[in-house]
CSV table of C-alpha atoms and ligand atoms in Angstrom, one decimal:
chain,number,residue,atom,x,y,z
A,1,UNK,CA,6.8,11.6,12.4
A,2,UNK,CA,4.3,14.9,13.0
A,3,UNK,CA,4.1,15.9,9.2
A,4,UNK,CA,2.6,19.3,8.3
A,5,UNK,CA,-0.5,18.7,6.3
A,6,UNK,CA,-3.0,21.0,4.2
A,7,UNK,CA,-4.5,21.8,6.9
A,8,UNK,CA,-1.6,23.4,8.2
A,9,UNK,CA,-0.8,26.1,5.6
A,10,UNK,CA,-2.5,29.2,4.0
A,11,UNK,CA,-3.5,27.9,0.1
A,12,UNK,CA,-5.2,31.2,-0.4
A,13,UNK,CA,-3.9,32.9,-3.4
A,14,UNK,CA,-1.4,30.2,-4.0
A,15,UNK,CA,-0.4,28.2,-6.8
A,16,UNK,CA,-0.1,24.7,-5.4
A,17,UNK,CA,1.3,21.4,-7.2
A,18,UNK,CA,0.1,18.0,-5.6
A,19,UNK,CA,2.2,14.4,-6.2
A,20,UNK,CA,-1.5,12.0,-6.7
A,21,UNK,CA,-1.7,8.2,-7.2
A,22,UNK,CA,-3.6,8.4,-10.7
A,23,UNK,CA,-1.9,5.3,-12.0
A,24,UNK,CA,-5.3,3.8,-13.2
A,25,UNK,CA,-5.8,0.6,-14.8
A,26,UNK,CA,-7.2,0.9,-18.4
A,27,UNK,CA,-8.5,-1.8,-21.4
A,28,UNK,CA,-7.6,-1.3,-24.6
A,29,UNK,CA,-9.5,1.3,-25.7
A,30,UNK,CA,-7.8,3.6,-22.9
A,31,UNK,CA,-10.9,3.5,-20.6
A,32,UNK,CA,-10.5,3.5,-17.2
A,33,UNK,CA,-11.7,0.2,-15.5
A,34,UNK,CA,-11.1,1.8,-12.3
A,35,UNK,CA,-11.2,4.8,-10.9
A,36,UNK,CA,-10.7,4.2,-7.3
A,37,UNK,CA,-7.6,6.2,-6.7
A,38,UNK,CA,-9.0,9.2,-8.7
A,39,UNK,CA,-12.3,8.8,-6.2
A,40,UNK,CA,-9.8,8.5,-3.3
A,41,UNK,CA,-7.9,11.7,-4.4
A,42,UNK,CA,-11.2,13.9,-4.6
A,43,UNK,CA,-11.1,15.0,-0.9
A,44,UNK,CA,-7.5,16.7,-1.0
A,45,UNK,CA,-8.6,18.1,-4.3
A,46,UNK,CA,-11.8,19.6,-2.8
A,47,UNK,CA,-10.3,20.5,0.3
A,48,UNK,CA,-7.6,22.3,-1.4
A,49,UNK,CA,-10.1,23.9,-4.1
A,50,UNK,CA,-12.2,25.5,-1.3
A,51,UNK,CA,-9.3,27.4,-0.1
A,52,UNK,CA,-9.0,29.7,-3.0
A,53,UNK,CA,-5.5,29.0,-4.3
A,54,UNK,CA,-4.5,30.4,-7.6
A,55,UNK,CA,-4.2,27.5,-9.1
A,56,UNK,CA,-4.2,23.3,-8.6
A,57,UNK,CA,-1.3,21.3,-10.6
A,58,UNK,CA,-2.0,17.8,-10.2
A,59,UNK,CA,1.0,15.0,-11.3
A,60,UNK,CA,1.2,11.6,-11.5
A,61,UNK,CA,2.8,8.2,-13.2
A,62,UNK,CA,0.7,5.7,-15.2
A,63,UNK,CA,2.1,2.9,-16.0
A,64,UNK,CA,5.7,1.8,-16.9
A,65,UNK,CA,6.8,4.4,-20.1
A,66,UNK,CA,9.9,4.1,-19.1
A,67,UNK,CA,11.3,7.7,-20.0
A,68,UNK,CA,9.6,7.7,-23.3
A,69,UNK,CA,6.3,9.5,-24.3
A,70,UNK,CA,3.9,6.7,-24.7
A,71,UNK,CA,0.4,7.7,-26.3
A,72,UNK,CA,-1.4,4.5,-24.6
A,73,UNK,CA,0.2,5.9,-21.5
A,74,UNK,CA,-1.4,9.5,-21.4
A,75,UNK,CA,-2.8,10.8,-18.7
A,76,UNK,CA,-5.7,12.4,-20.8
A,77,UNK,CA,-8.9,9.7,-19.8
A,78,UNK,CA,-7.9,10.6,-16.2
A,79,UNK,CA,-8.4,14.2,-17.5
A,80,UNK,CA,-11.5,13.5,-18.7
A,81,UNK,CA,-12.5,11.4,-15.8
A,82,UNK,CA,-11.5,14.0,-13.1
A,83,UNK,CA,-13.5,16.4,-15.0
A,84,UNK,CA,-16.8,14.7,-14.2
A,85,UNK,CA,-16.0,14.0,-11.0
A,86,UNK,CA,-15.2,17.3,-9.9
A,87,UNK,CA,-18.1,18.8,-12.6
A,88,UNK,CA,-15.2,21.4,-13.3
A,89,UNK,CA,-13.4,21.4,-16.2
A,90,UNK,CA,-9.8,20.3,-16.0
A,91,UNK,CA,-7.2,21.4,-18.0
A,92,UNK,CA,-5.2,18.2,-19.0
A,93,UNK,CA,-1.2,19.0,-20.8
A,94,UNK,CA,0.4,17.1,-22.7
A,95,UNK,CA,3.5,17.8,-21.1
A,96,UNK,CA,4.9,17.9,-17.7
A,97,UNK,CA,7.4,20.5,-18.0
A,98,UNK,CA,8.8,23.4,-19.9
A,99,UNK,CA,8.1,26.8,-21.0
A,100,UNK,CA,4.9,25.1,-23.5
A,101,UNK,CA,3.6,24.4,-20.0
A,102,UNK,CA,3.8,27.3,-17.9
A,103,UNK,CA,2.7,29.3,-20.7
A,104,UNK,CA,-0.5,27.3,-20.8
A,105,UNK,CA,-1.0,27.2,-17.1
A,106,UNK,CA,-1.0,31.0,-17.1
A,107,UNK,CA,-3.3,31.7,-19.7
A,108,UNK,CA,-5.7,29.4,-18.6
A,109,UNK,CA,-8.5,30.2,-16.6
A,110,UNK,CA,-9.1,26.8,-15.5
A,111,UNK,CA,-8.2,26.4,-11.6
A,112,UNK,CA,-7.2,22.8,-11.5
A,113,UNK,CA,-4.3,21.9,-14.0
A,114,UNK,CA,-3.3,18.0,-15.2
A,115,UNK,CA,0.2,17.3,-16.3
A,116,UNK,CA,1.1,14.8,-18.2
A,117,UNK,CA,2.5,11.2,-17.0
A,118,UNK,CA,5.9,12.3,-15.2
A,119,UNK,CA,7.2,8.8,-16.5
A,120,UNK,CA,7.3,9.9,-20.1
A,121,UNK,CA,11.1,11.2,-18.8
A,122,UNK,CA,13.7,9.2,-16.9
A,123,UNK,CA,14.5,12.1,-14.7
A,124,UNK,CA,11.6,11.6,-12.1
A,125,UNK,CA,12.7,7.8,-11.1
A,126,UNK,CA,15.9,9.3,-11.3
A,127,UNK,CA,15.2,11.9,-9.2
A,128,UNK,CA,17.2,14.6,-11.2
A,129,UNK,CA,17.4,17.7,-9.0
A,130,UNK,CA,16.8,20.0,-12.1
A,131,UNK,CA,13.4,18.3,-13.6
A,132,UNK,CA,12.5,18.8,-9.5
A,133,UNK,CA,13.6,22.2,-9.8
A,134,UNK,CA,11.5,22.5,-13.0
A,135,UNK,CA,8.3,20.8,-11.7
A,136,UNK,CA,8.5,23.0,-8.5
A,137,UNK,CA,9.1,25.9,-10.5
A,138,UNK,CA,5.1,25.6,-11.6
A,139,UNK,CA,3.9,26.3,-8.2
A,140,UNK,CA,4.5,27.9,-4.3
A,141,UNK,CA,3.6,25.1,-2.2
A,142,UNK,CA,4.1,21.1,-2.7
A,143,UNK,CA,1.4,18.9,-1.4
A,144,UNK,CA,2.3,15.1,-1.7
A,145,UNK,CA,-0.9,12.7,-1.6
A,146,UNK,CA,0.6,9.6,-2.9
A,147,UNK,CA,1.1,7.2,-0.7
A,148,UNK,CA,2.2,4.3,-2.9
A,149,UNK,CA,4.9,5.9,-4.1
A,150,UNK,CA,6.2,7.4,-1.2
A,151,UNK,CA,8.8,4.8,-0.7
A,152,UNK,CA,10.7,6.0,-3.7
A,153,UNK,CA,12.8,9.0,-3.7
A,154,UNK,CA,11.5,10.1,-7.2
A,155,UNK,CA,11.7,13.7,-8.5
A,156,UNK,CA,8.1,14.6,-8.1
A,157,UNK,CA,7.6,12.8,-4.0
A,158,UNK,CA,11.2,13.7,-3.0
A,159,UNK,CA,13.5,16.0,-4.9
A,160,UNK,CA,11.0,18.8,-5.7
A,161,UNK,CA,10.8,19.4,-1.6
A,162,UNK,CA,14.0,20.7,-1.2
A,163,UNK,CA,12.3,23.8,-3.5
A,164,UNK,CA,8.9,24.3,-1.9
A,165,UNK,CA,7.4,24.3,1.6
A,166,UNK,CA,6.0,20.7,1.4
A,167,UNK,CA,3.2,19.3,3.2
A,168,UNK,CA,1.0,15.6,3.4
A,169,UNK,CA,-2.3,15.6,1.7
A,170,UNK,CA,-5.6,13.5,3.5
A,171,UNK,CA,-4.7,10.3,1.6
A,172,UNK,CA,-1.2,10.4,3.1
A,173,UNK,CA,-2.0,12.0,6.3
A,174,UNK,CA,-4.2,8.9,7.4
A,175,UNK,CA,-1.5,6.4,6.0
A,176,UNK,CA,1.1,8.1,8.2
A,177,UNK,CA,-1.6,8.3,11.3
A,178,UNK,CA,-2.5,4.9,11.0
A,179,UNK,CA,0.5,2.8,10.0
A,180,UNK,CA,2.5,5.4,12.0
A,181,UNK,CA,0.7,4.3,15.0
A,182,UNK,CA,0.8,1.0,14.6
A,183,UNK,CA,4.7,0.4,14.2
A,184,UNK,CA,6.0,3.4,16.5
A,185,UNK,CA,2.9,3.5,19.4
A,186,UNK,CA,0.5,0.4,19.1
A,187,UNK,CA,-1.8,0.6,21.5
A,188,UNK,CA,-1.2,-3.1,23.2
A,189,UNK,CA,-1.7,-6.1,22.5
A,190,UNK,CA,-0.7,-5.8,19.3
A,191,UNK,CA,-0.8,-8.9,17.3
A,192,UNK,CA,0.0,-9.4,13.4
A,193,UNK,CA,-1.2,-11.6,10.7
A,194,UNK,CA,1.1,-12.5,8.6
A,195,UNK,CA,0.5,-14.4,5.2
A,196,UNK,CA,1.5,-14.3,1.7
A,197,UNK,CA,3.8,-16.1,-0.6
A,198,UNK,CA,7.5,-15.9,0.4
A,199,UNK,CA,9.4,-15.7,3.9
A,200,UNK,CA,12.1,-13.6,2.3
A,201,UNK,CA,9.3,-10.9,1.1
A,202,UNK,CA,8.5,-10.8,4.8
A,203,UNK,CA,11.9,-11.1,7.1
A,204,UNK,CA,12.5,-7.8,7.9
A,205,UNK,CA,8.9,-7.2,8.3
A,206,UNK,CA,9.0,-9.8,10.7
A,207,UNK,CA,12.1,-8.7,12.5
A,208,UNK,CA,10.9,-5.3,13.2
A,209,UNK,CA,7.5,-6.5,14.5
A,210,UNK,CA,8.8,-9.0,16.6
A,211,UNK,CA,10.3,-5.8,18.8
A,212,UNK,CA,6.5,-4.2,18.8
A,213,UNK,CA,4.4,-7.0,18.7
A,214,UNK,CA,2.4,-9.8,21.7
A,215,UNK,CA,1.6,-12.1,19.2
A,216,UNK,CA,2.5,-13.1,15.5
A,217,UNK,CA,0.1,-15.2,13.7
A,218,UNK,CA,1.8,-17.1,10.6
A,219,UNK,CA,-0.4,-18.6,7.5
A,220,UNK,CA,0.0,-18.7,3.9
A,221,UNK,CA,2.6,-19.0,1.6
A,222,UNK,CA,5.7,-18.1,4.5
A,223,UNK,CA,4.3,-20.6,7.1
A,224,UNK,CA,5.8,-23.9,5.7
A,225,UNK,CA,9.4,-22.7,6.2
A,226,UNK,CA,9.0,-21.9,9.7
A,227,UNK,CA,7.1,-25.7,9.9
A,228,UNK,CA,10.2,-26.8,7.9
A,229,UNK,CA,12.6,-25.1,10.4
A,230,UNK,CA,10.6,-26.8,13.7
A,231,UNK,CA,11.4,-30.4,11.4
A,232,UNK,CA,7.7,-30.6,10.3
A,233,UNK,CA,6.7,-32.5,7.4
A,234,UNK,CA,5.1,-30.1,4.7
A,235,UNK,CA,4.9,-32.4,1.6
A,236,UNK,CA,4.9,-30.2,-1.9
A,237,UNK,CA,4.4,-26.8,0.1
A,238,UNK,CA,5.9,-23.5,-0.9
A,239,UNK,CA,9.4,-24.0,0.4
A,240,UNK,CA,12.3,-21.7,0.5
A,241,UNK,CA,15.0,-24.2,1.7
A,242,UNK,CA,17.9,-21.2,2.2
A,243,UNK,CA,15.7,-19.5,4.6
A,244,UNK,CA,14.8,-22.8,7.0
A,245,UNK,CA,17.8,-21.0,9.4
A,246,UNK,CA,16.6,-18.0,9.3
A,247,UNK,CA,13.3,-19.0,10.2
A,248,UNK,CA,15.0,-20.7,12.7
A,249,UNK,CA,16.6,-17.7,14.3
A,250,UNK,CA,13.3,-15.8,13.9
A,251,UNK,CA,11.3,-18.1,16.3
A,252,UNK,CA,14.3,-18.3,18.9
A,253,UNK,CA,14.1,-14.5,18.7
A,254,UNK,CA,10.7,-14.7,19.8
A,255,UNK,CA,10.8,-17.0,22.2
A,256,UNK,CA,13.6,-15.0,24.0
A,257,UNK,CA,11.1,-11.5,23.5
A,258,UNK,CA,7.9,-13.3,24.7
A,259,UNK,CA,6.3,-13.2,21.5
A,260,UNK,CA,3.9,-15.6,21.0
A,261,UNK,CA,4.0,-17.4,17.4
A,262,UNK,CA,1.3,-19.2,16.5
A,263,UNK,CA,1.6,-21.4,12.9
A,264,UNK,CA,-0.4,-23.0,11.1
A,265,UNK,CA,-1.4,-26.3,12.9
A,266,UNK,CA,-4.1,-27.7,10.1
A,267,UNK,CA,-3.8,-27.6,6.6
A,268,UNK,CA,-6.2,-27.4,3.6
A,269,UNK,CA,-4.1,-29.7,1.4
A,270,UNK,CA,-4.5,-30.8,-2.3
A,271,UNK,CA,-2.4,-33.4,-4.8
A,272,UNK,CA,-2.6,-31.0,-7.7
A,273,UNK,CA,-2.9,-27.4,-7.8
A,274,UNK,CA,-6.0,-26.8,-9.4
A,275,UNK,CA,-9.8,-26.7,-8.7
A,276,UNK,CA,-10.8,-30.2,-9.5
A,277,UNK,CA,-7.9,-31.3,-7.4
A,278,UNK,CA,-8.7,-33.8,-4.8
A,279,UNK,CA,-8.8,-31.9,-1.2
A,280,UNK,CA,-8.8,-32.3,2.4
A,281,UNK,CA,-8.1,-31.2,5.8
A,282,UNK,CA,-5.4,-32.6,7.8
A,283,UNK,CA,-3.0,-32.2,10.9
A,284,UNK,CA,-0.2,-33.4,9.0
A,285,UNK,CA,0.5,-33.0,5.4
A,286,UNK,CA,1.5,-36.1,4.0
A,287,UNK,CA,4.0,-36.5,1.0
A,288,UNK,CA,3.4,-35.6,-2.6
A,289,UNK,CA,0.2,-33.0,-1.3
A,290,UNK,CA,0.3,-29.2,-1.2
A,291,UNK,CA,-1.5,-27.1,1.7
A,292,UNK,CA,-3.0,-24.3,0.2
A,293,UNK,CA,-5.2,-22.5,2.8
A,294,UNK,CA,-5.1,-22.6,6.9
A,295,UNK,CA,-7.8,-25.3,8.3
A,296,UNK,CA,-10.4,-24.7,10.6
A,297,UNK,CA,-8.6,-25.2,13.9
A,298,UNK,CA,-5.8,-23.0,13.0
A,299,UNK,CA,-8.9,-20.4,12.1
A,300,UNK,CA,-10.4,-20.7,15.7
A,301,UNK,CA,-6.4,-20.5,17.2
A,302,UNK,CA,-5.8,-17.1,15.2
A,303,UNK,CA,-9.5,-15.9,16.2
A,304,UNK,CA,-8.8,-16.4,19.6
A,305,UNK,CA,-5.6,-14.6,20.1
A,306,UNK,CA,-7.2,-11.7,17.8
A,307,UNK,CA,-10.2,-11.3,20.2
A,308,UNK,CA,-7.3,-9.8,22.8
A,309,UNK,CA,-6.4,-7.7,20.4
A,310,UNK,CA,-6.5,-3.6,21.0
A,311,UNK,CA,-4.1,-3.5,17.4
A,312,UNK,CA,-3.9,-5.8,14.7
A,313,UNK,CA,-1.7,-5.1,11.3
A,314,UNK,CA,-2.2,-7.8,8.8
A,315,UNK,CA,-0.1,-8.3,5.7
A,316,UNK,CA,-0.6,-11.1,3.4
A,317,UNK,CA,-3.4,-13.0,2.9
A,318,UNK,CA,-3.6,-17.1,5.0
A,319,UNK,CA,-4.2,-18.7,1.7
A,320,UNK,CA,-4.5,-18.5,-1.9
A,321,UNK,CA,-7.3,-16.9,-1.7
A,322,UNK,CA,-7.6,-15.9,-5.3
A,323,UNK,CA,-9.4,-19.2,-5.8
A,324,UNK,CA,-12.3,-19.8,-4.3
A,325,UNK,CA,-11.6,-23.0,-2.9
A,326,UNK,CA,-8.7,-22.4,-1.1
A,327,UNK,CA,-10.0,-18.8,0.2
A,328,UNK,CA,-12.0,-19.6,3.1
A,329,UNK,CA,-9.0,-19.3,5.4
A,330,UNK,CA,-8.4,-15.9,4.4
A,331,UNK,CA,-12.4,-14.8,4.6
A,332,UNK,CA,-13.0,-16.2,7.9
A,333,UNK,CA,-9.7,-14.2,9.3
A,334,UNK,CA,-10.8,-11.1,6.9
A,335,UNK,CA,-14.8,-11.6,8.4
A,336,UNK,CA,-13.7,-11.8,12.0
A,337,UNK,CA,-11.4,-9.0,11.9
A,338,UNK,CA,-14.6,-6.9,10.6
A,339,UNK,CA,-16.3,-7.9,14.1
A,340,UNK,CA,-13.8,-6.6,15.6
A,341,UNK,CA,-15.1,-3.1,17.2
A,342,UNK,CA,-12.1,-2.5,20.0
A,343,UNK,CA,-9.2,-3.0,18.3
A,344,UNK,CA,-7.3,-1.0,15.3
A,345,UNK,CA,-7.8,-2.9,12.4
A,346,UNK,CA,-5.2,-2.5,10.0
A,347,UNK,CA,-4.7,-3.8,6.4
A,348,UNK,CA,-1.0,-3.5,4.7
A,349,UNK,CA,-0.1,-5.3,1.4
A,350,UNK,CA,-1.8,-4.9,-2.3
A,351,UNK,CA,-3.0,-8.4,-1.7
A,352,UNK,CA,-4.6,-8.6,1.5
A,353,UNK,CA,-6.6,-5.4,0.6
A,354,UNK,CA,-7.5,-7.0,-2.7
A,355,UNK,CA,-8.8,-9.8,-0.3
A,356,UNK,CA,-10.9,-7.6,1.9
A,357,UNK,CA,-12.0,-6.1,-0.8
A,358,UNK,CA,-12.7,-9.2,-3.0
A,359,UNK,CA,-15.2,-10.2,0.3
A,360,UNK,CA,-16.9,-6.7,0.7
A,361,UNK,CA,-15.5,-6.1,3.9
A,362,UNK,CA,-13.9,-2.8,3.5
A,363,UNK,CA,-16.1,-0.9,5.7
A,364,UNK,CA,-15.1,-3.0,9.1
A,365,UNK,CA,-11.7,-2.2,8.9
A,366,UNK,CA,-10.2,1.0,10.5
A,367,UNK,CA,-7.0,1.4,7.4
A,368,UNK,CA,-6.6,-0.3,4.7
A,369,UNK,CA,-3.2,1.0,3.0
A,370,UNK,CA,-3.4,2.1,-0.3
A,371,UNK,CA,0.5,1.1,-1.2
A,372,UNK,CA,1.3,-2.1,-1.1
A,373,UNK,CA,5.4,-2.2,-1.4
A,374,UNK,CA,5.0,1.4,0.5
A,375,UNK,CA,3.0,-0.3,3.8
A,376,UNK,CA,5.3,-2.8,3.8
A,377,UNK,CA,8.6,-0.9,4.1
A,378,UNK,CA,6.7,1.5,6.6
A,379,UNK,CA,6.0,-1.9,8.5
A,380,UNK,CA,9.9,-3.1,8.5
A,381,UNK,CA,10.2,0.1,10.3
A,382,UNK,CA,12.1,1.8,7.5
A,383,UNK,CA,11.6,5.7,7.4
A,384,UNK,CA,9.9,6.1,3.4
A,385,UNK,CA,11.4,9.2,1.6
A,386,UNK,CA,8.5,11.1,0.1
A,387,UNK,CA,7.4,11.3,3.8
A,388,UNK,CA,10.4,12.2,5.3
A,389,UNK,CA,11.2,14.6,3.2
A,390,UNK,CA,8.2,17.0,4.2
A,391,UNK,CA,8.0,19.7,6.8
A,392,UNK,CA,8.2,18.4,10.5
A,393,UNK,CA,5.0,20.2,12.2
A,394,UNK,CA,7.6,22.3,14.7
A,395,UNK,CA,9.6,23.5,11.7
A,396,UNK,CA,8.9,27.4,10.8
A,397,UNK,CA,10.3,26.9,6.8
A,398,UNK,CA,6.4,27.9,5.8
B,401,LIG,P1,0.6,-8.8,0.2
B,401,LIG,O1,0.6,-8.3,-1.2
B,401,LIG,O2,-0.7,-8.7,1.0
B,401,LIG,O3,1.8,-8.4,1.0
B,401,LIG,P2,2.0,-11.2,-0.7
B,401,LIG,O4,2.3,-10.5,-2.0
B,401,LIG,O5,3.1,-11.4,0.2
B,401,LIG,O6,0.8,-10.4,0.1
B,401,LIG,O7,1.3,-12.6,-1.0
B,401,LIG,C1,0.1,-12.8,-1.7
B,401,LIG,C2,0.1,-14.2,-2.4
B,401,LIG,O8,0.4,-15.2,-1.5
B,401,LIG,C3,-1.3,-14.4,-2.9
B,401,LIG,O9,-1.2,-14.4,-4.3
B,401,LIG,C4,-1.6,-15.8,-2.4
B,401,LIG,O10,-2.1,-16.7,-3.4
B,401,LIG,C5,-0.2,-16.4,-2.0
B,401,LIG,N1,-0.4,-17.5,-1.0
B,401,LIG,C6,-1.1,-17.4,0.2
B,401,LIG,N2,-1.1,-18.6,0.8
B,401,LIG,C7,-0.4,-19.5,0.0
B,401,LIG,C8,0.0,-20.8,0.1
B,401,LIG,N3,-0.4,-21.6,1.1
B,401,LIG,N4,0.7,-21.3,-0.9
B,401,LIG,C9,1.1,-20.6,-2.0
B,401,LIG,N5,0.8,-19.3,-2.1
B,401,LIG,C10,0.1,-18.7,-1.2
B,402,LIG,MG1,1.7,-8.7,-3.0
């Protein structure tokens, strides 16, 4: 898993292309409502930039063109945006490949370079070997900072390292140290919280982890077809009736591994999902109601085993936490895990970190991932190919 980094190869001189995550949410008026992932980029970028390479060719996707040029889909107010941040002037393209493009790239004396939105051509999902060939032809080195897409062997994370010595930016770098650690070296007792909407999002996240982990704590969405499976009533709640045996066979496994599961025991239920529903908190969920967020005993059971904790990984949030009634659950497991001070904190899933960050409690954790379908296939213990694909530290290719 030891991946060369930037930190590990001479920039100096050198005309480097970097993969980012600049996949920015914009209104209608193509401004950018959020520019977190263009923050979260800047230290690579300076890092890189105080080496004195020749040049700096950043790429990314925005959106879904779908191998079409899309104006709405330009990578332009990331341009400008990137410009201010870095308060040096970035020279945006409007294309991604092609002699139009190295031309410009040569006579500009601009040192950091924007190409346009690699999506504008079918090749990069497709990972085409000679749009790599042509994307790695811009540069000497390949640094890949995007973790969210690092699950998909795409021309511009994958194919374009079989051309260039390739190497893990900071962004990826702490995903890989983090979530690395967690699935392949936890330090013990490691115990996961798992949530979210669907069982079959989660199985072979939950099969992998049952090999690694002391304890599995089960809310949300998944937890009714395990309650199902151990012949427990659960009224209206989310159900996925062709997974009850699989759930089955999930707890058996965990029994025979030692792995203590601990479900939901109390329920937030309602008789109509909506705010002005009538609520309450039971031990059993009686028919025709819906439970909707963990109760407070089940909060205390989950804090307790998590005080033990020296590694916790959480994925999925305990509730639907998106409304405010039914979010407690989730921000008393979110606020407790921010106490925490001992143990690895770890966030994976687009959700849960929308949680955490919904309550403000980003700075208590230790990692929050940045991709959410990319945490979770690192998490089933699959190996993602825009990290595999880079330099091993032992190997001499650079
Ligand atoms: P993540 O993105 O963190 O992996 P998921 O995508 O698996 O999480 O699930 C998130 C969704 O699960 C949220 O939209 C939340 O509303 C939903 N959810 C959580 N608990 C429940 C529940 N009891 N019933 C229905 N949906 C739930
Ligand atoms: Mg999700």
């Amino acid at each position: 898993m030891k991946k060369l980094t930037v930190k590990d190869i001479d920039l100096k001189n050198k005309k480097v292309i970097m993969r980012v995550d600049f996949n920015v949410p914009l209104d209608e008026q193509l401004n950018i409502t959020d520019d977190m992932r263009i923050q979260a980029a800047l230290p690579t970028i300076q890092y890189i930039l105080g080496q004195s390479p020749a040049k700096l060719i950043l790429m990314s996707h925005l959106g879904r063109p779908k191998g079409k040029s899309v104006d709405s889909m330009r990578l332009t107010p990331v341009g400008k945006r990137l410009t201010e941040l870095l308060g040096q002037k970035v020279l945006k393209l409007d294309d991604c490949k092609g002699d139009e493009v190295k031309k410009a790239i040569a006579e500009s004396s601009e040192k950091v370079v924007l190409l346009e939105n690699l999506r504008f051509y079918n090749e990069e999902e497709a990972n085409d070997p000679a749009f790599a060939k042509e994307l790695a032809s811009l540069a000497d080195i390949y640094v890949n900072d995007a973790f969210g897409t690092a699950h998909r062997a795409h021309a511009s994370t994958e194919g374009i390292t079989q051309y260039l010595p390739s190497v893990a930016g900071f962004l990826l770098g702490k995903e890989i140290e983090y979530l690395g650690k967690a699935v392949y070296n936890p330090e013990k007792p490691l115990v996961v919280i798992l949530g979210g909407a669907k069982v079959s999002d989660k199985i072979l996240l939950v099969e992998n982890l049952l090999e690694k982990a002391d304890a599995i704590l089960i809310g949300g969405g998944m937890a009714y077809t395990f309650l199902k499976a151990q012949g427990k009533n659960i009224g209206n709640s989310k159900l996925e009736a062709d997974k009850i045996d699989t759930a089955k066979k999930l707890l058996s496994k965990a029994k025979e591994k030692g792995v203590n599961i601990v479900l939901t025991t109390d329920f937030l239920i309602v008789d109509d999902f909506n705010n002005k529903a009538s609520r309450k908190i039971v031990d059993e969920i009686p028919d025709g109601w819906e439970s909707l967020d963990i109760g407070p005993k089940t909060r205390e059971q989950f804090k307790k085993v998590l005080s033990t904790a020296k590694t916790v990984v959480w994925n999925g949030p305990v509730g639907v936490f998106e409304i405010d009634e039914y979010a407690e659950g989730t921000k008393e497991v979110a606020q407790y895990l921010a106490t925490l001070k001992d143990a690895t904190t770890i966030v994976g899933g687009g959700d849960s970190a929308a949680a955490v960050k919904k309550f403000n409690l980003e700075d208590g954790f230790s990692h929050i991932s940045t991709g959410g379908g990319a945490s979770l296939e690192f998490l089933e213990g699959k190996e993602l190919p825009g990290i595999a694909a880079l330099n091993d530290k032992q190997e001499s290719k650079v």
